[in-house]
XYZ file of C-alpha atoms in Angstrom:
137
model
C -99.335 15.209 64.874
C -97.453 17.167 67.613
C -97.567 15.812 71.183
C -100.310 17.774 73.001
C -98.175 19.662 75.646
C -96.023 20.956 72.954
C -98.893 22.054 70.840
C -100.221 23.953 73.792
C -96.924 25.348 74.773
C -96.532 26.716 71.153
C -100.143 28.224 71.025
C -99.593 29.845 74.488
C -96.332 31.409 73.047
C -98.053 32.542 69.967
C -100.894 34.164 71.920
C -98.278 35.910 74.246
C -96.525 37.276 71.282
C -99.758 38.577 69.762
C -100.859 40.454 72.725
C -99.688 43.987 73.001
C -100.324 44.379 76.744
C -97.898 41.404 77.416
C -95.162 42.756 74.902
C -95.365 46.049 76.625
C -93.982 44.302 79.749
C -91.832 41.675 78.340
C -89.752 41.690 75.226
C -90.679 39.262 72.561
C -87.290 37.668 72.664
C -87.695 37.014 76.504
C -90.748 34.738 75.886
C -89.620 31.212 75.484
C -89.464 27.637 76.437
C -87.006 26.687 79.070
C -86.254 25.038 82.316
C -83.898 27.478 84.153
C -83.902 31.104 85.520
C -83.349 33.290 82.446
C -80.261 35.594 81.859
C -82.365 38.437 80.711
C -85.395 40.084 82.510
C -88.269 40.487 82.540
C -89.004 37.134 81.124
C -91.755 34.532 80.778
C -90.546 31.025 80.580
C -92.926 28.375 79.348
C -91.717 25.418 81.462
C -92.966 22.009 82.445
C -95.837 20.247 80.799
C -97.861 17.093 81.522
C -100.319 15.292 79.422
C -102.820 12.868 81.063
C -104.967 10.476 78.952
C -108.653 11.071 79.698
C -110.361 8.991 77.145
C -109.353 6.999 74.046
C -112.058 6.090 71.517
C -111.602 4.220 68.112
C -111.463 7.615 66.314
C -110.955 10.181 69.051
C -108.806 10.945 72.009
C -109.190 13.242 74.954
C -106.049 14.455 77.095
C -105.834 17.004 79.747
C -102.664 19.085 79.499
C -101.080 21.162 82.254
C -98.334 23.588 81.838
C -96.455 26.023 84.072
C -95.490 29.548 82.943
C -92.622 31.294 85.177
C -92.425 35.021 85.211
C -89.187 36.474 86.207
C -88.527 40.175 87.045
C -85.600 42.134 88.529
C -86.122 42.697 92.289
C -88.747 45.274 92.879
C -91.042 43.501 95.224
C -93.436 41.132 93.222
C -95.419 44.006 91.649
C -93.915 43.556 88.336
C -94.423 39.824 88.293
C -97.934 40.338 89.405
C -98.610 42.774 86.546
C -97.107 40.504 83.940
C -99.034 37.493 85.365
C -102.291 39.572 85.135
C -101.483 40.486 81.538
C -100.849 36.884 80.660
C -104.138 35.687 82.466
C -106.107 38.250 80.275
C -104.344 37.241 77.117
C -105.161 33.556 77.850
C -108.650 34.198 78.757
C -110.038 34.199 75.379
C -110.481 31.204 73.027
C -107.193 29.804 71.984
C -106.318 28.016 68.652
C -104.181 24.962 69.151
C -103.612 23.461 65.548
C -104.605 19.777 65.220
C -106.712 19.872 68.467
C -110.054 20.891 69.843
C -110.067 22.741 73.145
C -112.956 21.142 74.852
C -113.187 23.714 77.674
C -110.639 26.367 76.694
C -107.541 27.012 78.619
C -107.999 27.578 82.492
C -105.645 29.213 84.849
C -105.710 27.066 87.963
C -103.412 28.767 90.177
C -100.523 31.593 90.408
C -97.919 31.583 93.101
C -95.638 34.397 93.827
C -92.226 34.160 95.420
C -89.043 35.856 95.858
C -85.898 34.250 94.162
C -83.521 32.741 97.021
C -80.916 35.228 95.635
C -82.878 38.129 96.618
C -82.271 39.561 93.145
C -85.365 38.618 91.387
C -89.065 38.250 91.856
C -90.615 35.039 90.544
C -94.281 33.841 89.888
C -95.556 30.481 88.579
C -98.966 30.295 86.770
C -100.397 26.860 86.279
C -102.711 26.293 83.410
C -104.803 23.433 82.124
C -106.668 22.663 78.892
C -108.863 19.675 77.997
C -107.898 18.902 74.414
C -109.396 16.357 71.873
C -107.891 15.092 68.660
C -108.577 12.416 66.101
C -106.533 9.284 65.756
Protein backbone atom coordinates (compact mmCIF):
# COMPACT_ATOMS: atom_id res chain seq x y z
CA UNK A 1 0.00 0.00 0.00
CA UNK A 2 1.11 3.55 -0.73
CA UNK A 3 1.54 6.03 2.12
CA UNK A 4 -1.71 8.07 2.27
CA UNK A 5 -0.23 11.53 1.60
CA UNK A 6 1.68 10.20 -1.42
CA UNK A 7 -1.47 8.50 -2.74
CA UNK A 8 -3.43 11.74 -2.38
CA UNK A 9 -0.64 13.73 -4.05
CA UNK A 10 -0.69 11.37 -7.06
CA UNK A 11 -4.49 11.57 -7.29
CA UNK A 12 -4.43 15.38 -7.16
CA UNK A 13 -1.80 15.53 -9.92
CA UNK A 14 -3.75 13.05 -12.06
CA UNK A 15 -6.92 15.13 -11.64
CA UNK A 16 -5.12 18.35 -12.58
CA UNK A 17 -3.60 16.70 -15.65
CA UNK A 18 -7.09 15.54 -16.63
CA UNK A 19 -8.67 19.01 -16.32
CA UNK A 20 -8.61 21.10 -19.52
CA UNK A 21 -9.24 24.37 -17.62
CA UNK A 22 -6.08 23.80 -15.56
CA UNK A 23 -4.00 22.73 -18.57
CA UNK A 24 -5.08 25.87 -20.43
CA UNK A 25 -3.27 27.85 -17.72
CA UNK A 26 -0.34 25.60 -16.74
CA UNK A 27 1.57 23.19 -19.04
CA UNK A 28 1.38 19.57 -17.85
CA UNK A 29 5.17 19.35 -17.38
CA UNK A 30 4.91 22.26 -14.90
CA UNK A 31 2.52 20.36 -12.58
CA UNK A 32 4.77 18.33 -10.31
CA UNK A 33 5.97 17.43 -6.85
CA UNK A 34 8.62 19.62 -5.33
CA UNK A 35 9.80 21.78 -2.48
CA UNK A 36 11.40 24.81 -4.11
CA UNK A 37 10.48 27.67 -6.40
CA UNK A 38 10.28 26.26 -9.93
CA UNK A 39 12.51 27.23 -12.84
CA UNK A 40 9.62 27.38 -15.33
CA UNK A 41 6.44 29.43 -14.96
CA UNK A 42 3.53 29.21 -14.51
CA UNK A 43 3.71 26.13 -12.30
CA UNK A 44 1.78 24.11 -9.77
CA UNK A 45 4.00 22.45 -7.20
CA UNK A 46 2.38 19.82 -5.00
CA UNK A 47 4.40 20.28 -1.86
CA UNK A 48 4.30 19.35 1.77
CA UNK A 49 1.96 16.69 3.07
CA UNK A 50 0.97 15.49 6.52
CA UNK A 51 -0.82 12.30 7.59
CA UNK A 52 -2.62 12.20 10.94
CA UNK A 53 -3.98 8.95 12.38
CA UNK A 54 -7.67 9.39 13.24
CA UNK A 55 -8.71 5.88 14.17
CA UNK A 56 -7.21 2.41 13.97
CA UNK A 57 -9.45 -0.64 14.11
CA UNK A 58 -8.69 -4.34 13.68
CA UNK A 59 -9.37 -4.27 9.94
CA UNK A 60 -9.64 -0.57 9.01
CA UNK A 61 -7.76 2.69 9.53
CA UNK A 62 -8.79 6.35 9.14
CA UNK A 63 -6.33 9.17 8.52
CA UNK A 64 -6.61 12.85 7.73
CA UNK A 65 -4.20 13.96 5.03
CA UNK A 66 -3.21 17.59 4.55
CA UNK A 67 -1.39 18.84 1.46
CA UNK A 68 -0.25 22.21 0.12
CA UNK A 69 -0.36 23.17 -3.55
CA UNK A 70 1.86 26.06 -4.59
CA UNK A 71 0.94 28.19 -7.60
CA UNK A 72 3.77 30.18 -9.15
CA UNK A 73 3.39 32.81 -11.86
CA UNK A 74 5.52 35.47 -13.49
CA UNK A 75 4.96 38.91 -12.00
CA UNK A 76 1.60 40.35 -13.05
CA UNK A 77 0.07 41.18 -9.73
CA UNK A 78 -1.60 38.09 -8.40
CA UNK A 79 -4.42 37.78 -10.93
CA UNK A 80 -2.84 34.82 -12.74
CA UNK A 81 -2.18 32.97 -9.46
CA UNK A 82 -5.79 33.53 -8.42
CA UNK A 83 -7.04 32.28 -11.79
CA UNK A 84 -4.97 29.09 -11.52
CA UNK A 85 -6.08 28.56 -7.91
CA UNK A 86 -9.72 28.92 -8.97
CA UNK A 87 -9.33 26.37 -11.79
CA UNK A 88 -7.62 23.99 -9.36
CA UNK A 89 -10.36 24.44 -6.75
CA UNK A 90 -12.99 23.63 -9.38
CA UNK A 91 -11.01 20.58 -10.54
CA UNK A 92 -10.81 19.22 -6.99
CA UNK A 93 -14.44 20.01 -6.19
CA UNK A 94 -15.59 16.67 -7.60
CA UNK A 95 -15.22 13.17 -6.25
CA UNK A 96 -11.58 12.13 -6.38
CA UNK A 97 -10.40 8.57 -6.92
CA UNK A 98 -7.44 7.66 -4.69
CA UNK A 99 -6.52 4.04 -5.49
CA UNK A 100 -6.43 1.88 -2.35
CA UNK A 101 -8.30 4.43 -0.21
CA UNK A 102 -11.84 5.56 0.53
CA UNK A 103 -12.34 9.31 0.68
CA UNK A 104 -14.81 9.47 3.55
CA UNK A 105 -15.67 13.14 3.04
CA UNK A 106 -14.04 13.97 -0.30
CA UNK A 107 -11.22 16.46 -0.59
CA UNK A 108 -11.72 19.92 0.89
CA UNK A 109 -9.93 23.17 0.20
CA UNK A 110 -9.27 24.69 3.62
CA UNK A 111 -7.53 27.93 2.67
CA UNK A 112 -5.73 29.73 -0.12
CA UNK A 113 -3.14 32.40 0.62
CA UNK A 114 -1.82 34.84 -2.00
CA UNK A 115 1.55 36.54 -1.71
CA UNK A 116 4.26 38.18 -3.70
CA UNK A 117 7.60 36.44 -3.91
CA UNK A 118 10.24 38.48 -2.01
CA UNK A 119 12.25 38.83 -5.24
CA UNK A 120 9.35 40.85 -6.70
CA UNK A 121 9.56 38.78 -9.87
CA UNK A 122 6.84 36.22 -9.19
CA UNK A 123 3.36 35.80 -7.76
CA UNK A 124 2.80 32.90 -5.40
CA UNK A 125 -0.27 31.30 -3.86
CA UNK A 126 -0.59 28.35 -1.47
CA UNK A 127 -3.75 26.24 -1.34
CA UNK A 128 -4.13 23.92 1.64
CA UNK A 129 -6.36 20.88 1.18
CA UNK A 130 -7.46 18.08 3.47
CA UNK A 131 -8.97 14.65 2.93
CA UNK A 132 -10.28 12.11 5.43
CA UNK A 133 -9.16 8.77 4.02
CA UNK A 134 -9.79 5.21 5.08
CA UNK A 135 -8.18 1.93 4.14
CA UNK A 136 -8.20 -1.72 5.09
CA UNK A 137 -5.33 -3.11 7.15
